[in-house]
Coordinates of C-alpha atoms in Angstrom, one line a residue:
M53 CA 90.8 62.3 59.1
R54 CA 86.8 60.9 60.7
L55 CA 86.8 60.3 56.8
L56 CA 89.6 58.2 56.7
I57 CA 88.6 56.4 59.7
L58 CA 84.9 55.5 58.0
V59 CA 87.2 54.6 55.3
L60 CA 89.0 52.4 56.4
C61 CA 86.3 50.5 58.1
S62 CA 83.9 49.9 55.2
L63 CA 86.6 48.8 53.5
L64 CA 87.3 46.0 56.2
T65 CA 83.7 45.3 56.6
L66 CA 84.1 44.6 52.9
A67 CA 87.1 42.5 53.2
Q68 CA 85.1 40.8 55.7
V69 CA 81.7 40.4 53.8
A70 CA 84.7 38.6 51.0
Q71 CA 85.8 36.6 53.1
A72 CA 85.5 32.9 51.5
Q73 CA 83.5 30.5 53.1
V74 CA 84.2 26.6 54.0
R75 CA 82.2 24.6 51.3
A76 CA 80.2 21.6 53.5
F77 CA 80.9 18.2 51.1
D78 CA 77.1 18.6 51.1
D79 CA 77.2 21.3 49.7
I80 CA 80.1 20.7 47.0
V81 CA 78.3 17.7 46.2
A82 CA 75.5 20.3 45.5
S83 CA 77.2 22.0 43.3
G84 CA 78.8 19.3 41.0
V85 CA 82.6 21.2 41.1
L86 CA 85.5 20.2 43.5
K87 CA 88.0 23.0 44.0
A88 CA 91.4 21.8 43.8
A89 CA 94.5 23.5 44.6
V90 CA 97.8 22.9 42.5
Y91 CA 101.0 24.8 42.5
E92 CA 101.3 26.2 39.3
N93 CA 104.3 26.5 36.9
F94 CA 105.2 23.3 38.7
P95 CA 106.2 20.0 36.0
P96 CA 105.5 17.5 36.5
Y97 CA 103.2 17.8 39.4
S98 CA 101.0 20.9 38.2
F99 CA 101.7 23.3 34.7
Q100 CA 99.9 23.8 31.5
Q101 CA 100.8 22.9 28.0
D102 CA 99.5 24.7 25.0
G103 CA 97.1 25.6 26.5
Q104 CA 96.1 22.8 28.7
P105 CA 96.5 21.9 32.5
R106 CA 98.4 18.5 32.8
G107 CA 100.5 16.7 35.2
V108 CA 99.8 14.1 38.2
D109 CA 98.4 16.0 40.5
V110 CA 96.0 18.0 38.0
E111 CA 95.4 13.6 36.7
L112 CA 95.2 12.8 40.6
A113 CA 92.7 15.6 41.0
Q114 CA 90.7 14.3 38.3
Q115 CA 90.3 11.7 39.0
L116 CA 89.5 12.0 42.2
A117 CA 86.5 14.4 41.3
T118 CA 85.7 11.6 38.8
S119 CA 84.9 9.3 41.3
Q120 CA 82.6 11.9 43.5
G121 CA 80.8 12.2 40.3
L122 CA 81.8 15.8 40.4
K123 CA 83.3 18.1 37.4
L124 CA 87.4 19.4 38.0
E125 CA 87.6 23.5 38.5
L126 CA 91.5 24.0 39.4
L127 CA 93.2 26.5 41.3
W128 CA 96.4 27.5 40.3
I129 CA 98.5 28.8 43.1
A130 CA 102.3 30.2 43.6
A131 CA 104.3 28.7 46.7
G132 CA 104.1 30.8 49.1
E133 CA 107.4 31.6 51.5
K134 CA 106.0 28.7 53.6
L135 CA 103.8 26.0 53.5
D136 CA 102.4 27.6 56.7
D137 CA 100.9 30.5 54.3
D138 CA 99.6 28.2 51.3
L139 CA 97.6 26.7 53.5
R140 CA 96.4 29.3 55.6
N141 CA 95.5 31.0 52.0
F142 CA 93.8 28.6 50.3
V143 CA 92.3 25.9 52.9
W144 CA 90.8 27.6 55.3
K145 CA 91.3 31.6 55.1
G146 CA 91.8 33.2 52.5
H147 CA 94.1 35.0 50.5
Y148 CA 94.5 39.3 51.1
L149 CA 94.2 39.6 47.3
R150 CA 91.4 37.2 47.0
P151 CA 89.8 36.6 50.0
E152 CA 86.6 35.0 48.1
V153 CA 89.0 32.5 46.7
L154 CA 89.7 28.7 48.5
A155 CA 89.9 25.4 47.2
D156 CA 87.7 22.5 48.9
V157 CA 91.3 20.8 48.4
M158 CA 95.0 21.3 48.1
L159 CA 97.2 18.7 47.2
R160 CA 101.3 18.3 47.3
V161 CA 100.9 18.9 51.0
P162 CA 103.3 16.7 53.4
Y163 CA 101.9 13.8 55.1
D164 CA 104.2 14.4 58.2
R165 CA 102.7 14.4 62.1
N166 CA 105.7 16.4 63.4
Y167 CA 104.7 19.4 60.7
A168 CA 101.1 18.3 60.9
F169 CA 101.1 18.9 64.9
K170 CA 103.5 22.1 65.0
R171 CA 103.5 24.8 67.2
N172 CA 104.5 28.5 67.4
E173 CA 106.7 30.4 70.3
L174 CA 103.4 30.3 72.0
G175 CA 102.5 26.9 71.7
E176 CA 99.7 27.0 70.0
L177 CA 99.4 24.6 66.7
V178 CA 100.7 26.4 63.5
N179 CA 97.7 24.2 61.2
E180 CA 94.9 23.8 64.2
R181 CA 92.1 24.7 61.4
V182 CA 93.8 21.9 58.5
V183 CA 93.3 18.6 58.3
M184 CA 96.3 16.5 56.4
F185 CA 95.1 13.2 54.9
A186 CA 95.3 10.4 51.9
P187 CA 99.6 10.5 51.4
Y188 CA 99.4 9.9 47.4
Q189 CA 103.0 9.6 46.8
R190 CA 106.2 8.7 48.1
E191 CA 109.4 11.2 47.2
R192 CA 112.6 11.1 47.7
W193 CA 116.0 12.8 46.7
Q194 CA 117.5 12.2 43.3
V195 CA 120.9 13.2 41.1
A196 CA 121.5 12.8 37.4
H197 CA 125.2 12.8 35.7
D198 CA 125.4 12.9 31.8
A199 CA 127.1 9.9 31.1
R200 CA 129.7 11.3 29.0
R201 CA 131.9 13.5 31.3
L202 CA 130.6 11.3 34.5
K203 CA 130.6 8.1 34.2
E204 CA 129.3 7.2 37.2
V205 CA 128.2 8.5 40.7
P206 CA 129.3 5.4 43.3
S207 CA 129.4 8.6 46.2
V208 CA 128.2 12.5 46.7
A209 CA 132.5 12.2 47.1
V210 CA 132.6 12.5 43.2
F211 CA 131.2 16.2 44.0
G212 CA 134.8 17.1 45.5
Y213 CA 135.9 16.6 41.1
H214 CA 132.9 17.4 39.6
P215 CA 130.5 20.3 39.2
I216 CA 126.7 19.8 39.9
G217 CA 124.0 21.9 40.0
V218 CA 121.3 22.5 42.2
E219 CA 117.8 24.6 43.0
V220 CA 119.2 27.8 45.0
E221 CA 118.5 27.3 49.6
S222 CA 117.1 23.7 48.3
V223 CA 117.4 20.8 50.3
P224 CA 120.3 19.2 47.5
S225 CA 121.8 23.0 47.8
F226 CA 122.5 23.3 51.8
Y227 CA 123.7 19.1 52.2
L228 CA 126.5 19.5 49.6
S229 CA 127.5 22.8 50.4
S230 CA 127.8 21.6 54.3
V231 CA 128.4 17.8 54.0
F232 CA 132.0 16.2 54.4
G233 CA 133.2 19.4 55.9
G234 CA 132.2 21.7 53.2
R235 CA 135.0 19.7 50.4
M236 CA 131.9 20.2 47.1
S237 CA 130.9 23.3 47.9
G238 CA 133.0 24.5 45.7
N239 CA 131.1 22.2 43.1
T240 CA 128.1 23.4 43.7
R241 CA 126.0 25.3 41.3
H242 CA 123.4 27.5 42.0
Y243 CA 120.5 27.5 39.7
P244 CA 116.9 29.3 40.0
S245 CA 115.3 26.2 39.4
P246 CA 115.9 22.4 38.9
P247 CA 114.3 22.4 35.1
Q248 CA 117.2 25.5 34.7
A249 CA 120.0 23.6 37.1
F250 CA 119.3 20.3 34.3
A251 CA 119.3 22.3 31.4
A252 CA 123.1 23.7 32.4
M253 CA 124.4 19.7 32.2
R254 CA 122.7 19.8 29.4
A255 CA 124.8 22.2 27.8
G256 CA 128.3 21.1 29.5
K257 CA 128.2 23.4 32.6
V258 CA 127.7 21.0 35.4
D259 CA 127.8 17.1 35.4
A260 CA 125.1 16.6 37.3
V261 CA 121.7 17.9 38.9
M262 CA 120.3 17.0 42.4
A263 CA 116.5 17.4 42.8
M264 CA 113.4 15.3 43.7
R265 CA 113.0 12.0 41.7
G266 CA 109.8 13.2 40.7
E267 CA 111.4 15.9 38.6
I268 CA 114.6 14.2 38.1
D269 CA 112.5 11.2 36.2
W270 CA 110.5 14.0 34.3
L271 CA 113.5 15.9 33.2
L272 CA 114.9 12.8 32.6
H273 CA 111.8 11.7 30.1
E274 CA 111.4 14.6 28.1
A275 CA 115.2 14.6 27.2
A276 CA 115.1 11.7 25.6
D277 CA 118.8 11.1 26.0
P278 CA 120.8 8.1 26.8
Q279 CA 123.7 9.0 28.2
L280 CA 121.5 11.2 31.2
K281 CA 121.3 8.7 33.6
A282 CA 119.6 9.2 37.4
A283 CA 122.6 7.9 39.7
E284 CA 122.1 5.1 42.5
N285 CA 124.2 6.6 45.8
A286 CA 123.1 7.5 48.9
Y287 CA 122.7 10.3 50.9
P288 CA 125.4 10.0 54.1
E289 CA 124.6 12.2 56.4
M290 CA 121.4 13.6 55.0
G291 CA 119.1 12.7 57.7
R292 CA 115.5 12.6 56.0
Q293 CA 115.8 11.5 52.8
Q294 CA 112.2 10.0 51.8
W295 CA 108.8 11.8 52.6
D296 CA 105.2 10.9 51.6
I297 CA 103.3 14.0 50.2
G298 CA 99.8 13.9 50.7
M299 CA 96.2 17.2 50.5
A300 CA 95.1 18.3 53.3
V301 CA 91.6 20.2 53.8
H302 CA 89.6 22.5 56.2
E303 CA 89.5 20.8 59.1
S304 CA 85.4 21.0 59.1
N305 CA 85.2 19.4 55.8
R306 CA 86.2 15.3 57.3
Q307 CA 83.6 14.1 55.0
L308 CA 85.2 15.4 52.1
A309 CA 88.8 13.6 53.4
Y310 CA 86.6 10.5 53.8
A311 CA 85.8 10.5 50.9
L312 CA 88.4 11.3 48.4
E313 CA 90.5 9.2 50.7
S314 CA 88.2 6.3 49.9
G315 CA 88.5 7.2 45.8
L316 CA 92.8 7.7 46.3
E317 CA 92.6 4.3 47.8
E318 CA 90.4 3.0 45.1
L319 CA 93.4 4.5 42.4
I320 CA 96.4 2.3 44.3
G321 CA 94.8 -0.4 44.6
S322 CA 94.0 -0.9 40.8
G323 CA 97.2 0.3 39.9
E324 CA 95.6 3.3 37.9
L325 CA 97.8 5.9 39.8
A326 CA 101.0 4.5 38.8
K327 CA 100.0 4.4 35.1
I328 CA 99.4 7.7 35.9
Y329 CA 102.7 8.5 36.8
A330 CA 104.3 6.2 33.7
R331 CA 102.5 8.6 31.8
Y332 CA 105.3 10.9 32.3
G333 CA 107.8 9.3 33.3
L334 CA 108.0 8.8 36.9
R335 CA 108.7 5.8 38.8
Y336 CA 105.8 5.5 41.4
E337 CA 106.2 4.1 44.9
V338 CA 102.9 3.5 47.0
P339 CA 102.8 5.6 50.3
E340 CA 103.6 3.0 53.7
L341 CA 99.9 4.0 54.4
Y342 CA 98.7 1.8 51.8
E343 CA 101.5 -0.9 51.2
G344 CA 99.4 -3.2 53.4
E345 CA 96.9 -2.8 50.8
V346 CA 98.5 -2.6 47.5
Q347 CA 99.9 -6.3 48.5
A348 CA 97.2 -7.3 49.3
A349 CA 95.5 -6.6 46.5
S350 CA 99.0 -8.3 44.7
T351 CA 97.8 -11.5 46.1
G352 CA 94.1 -11.7 45.9
E353 CA 93.7 -11.6 49.6

């Protein structure tokens, strides 16, 4: 028993030694490298194609690193059950399987005051060690449909008669299964991911798909089929239908946040970020925080 205790204590000590340390801004600059966390297998935002990193988040991270005179090092991460887990594992504490690894910045984090100041059952801030900043994309929900079987989507009520594919346990899944007294639940088909739901539409198994607009735009772009179209319907009784996406750093690293935010403002104001999105077939909508700056830039003020 004593030997077991000694072994456990030794392992705990090693884990503490291996605990990742947040790099200060000066240390990041001195290293010449910016470490950015992006989600793996998540097109069109971050993915690999033919062994090369691609995606709007990947290109944005590269541009931000360049703006600071740094090389980019990508940390590919798998999504946890909750975003809180991802922030803990890759921004401020480290994952138990690789506690020595932390990112300097993490992309695709909701820029939302309520989430940033969320408290647990004890009244403690859940994300007190994280600063969420620099919203760079406005995201929405979107329906795509096959015009050969469903000519148009004037409202979601048509899915009381036409099958629609959604990702399992997603917002579209819960919405279509419950809105209008659940009238669409019988025609709502569930798939492991939006690309698989889209593939089912192309195979004629469903007539439409609902997912995030960025994913839908990308899938339509890749399909290059004029009969597959983005709908313009509204989503009654849905609640929040749009949100901004930004970045996160450790709360002690606000200097890095300020530097990256400055680089982002330049990318948005110059139109370069919109060009990155366009290369993937995505519509780009400026987040509310920067709308005034873009308007001023367009008028030359």
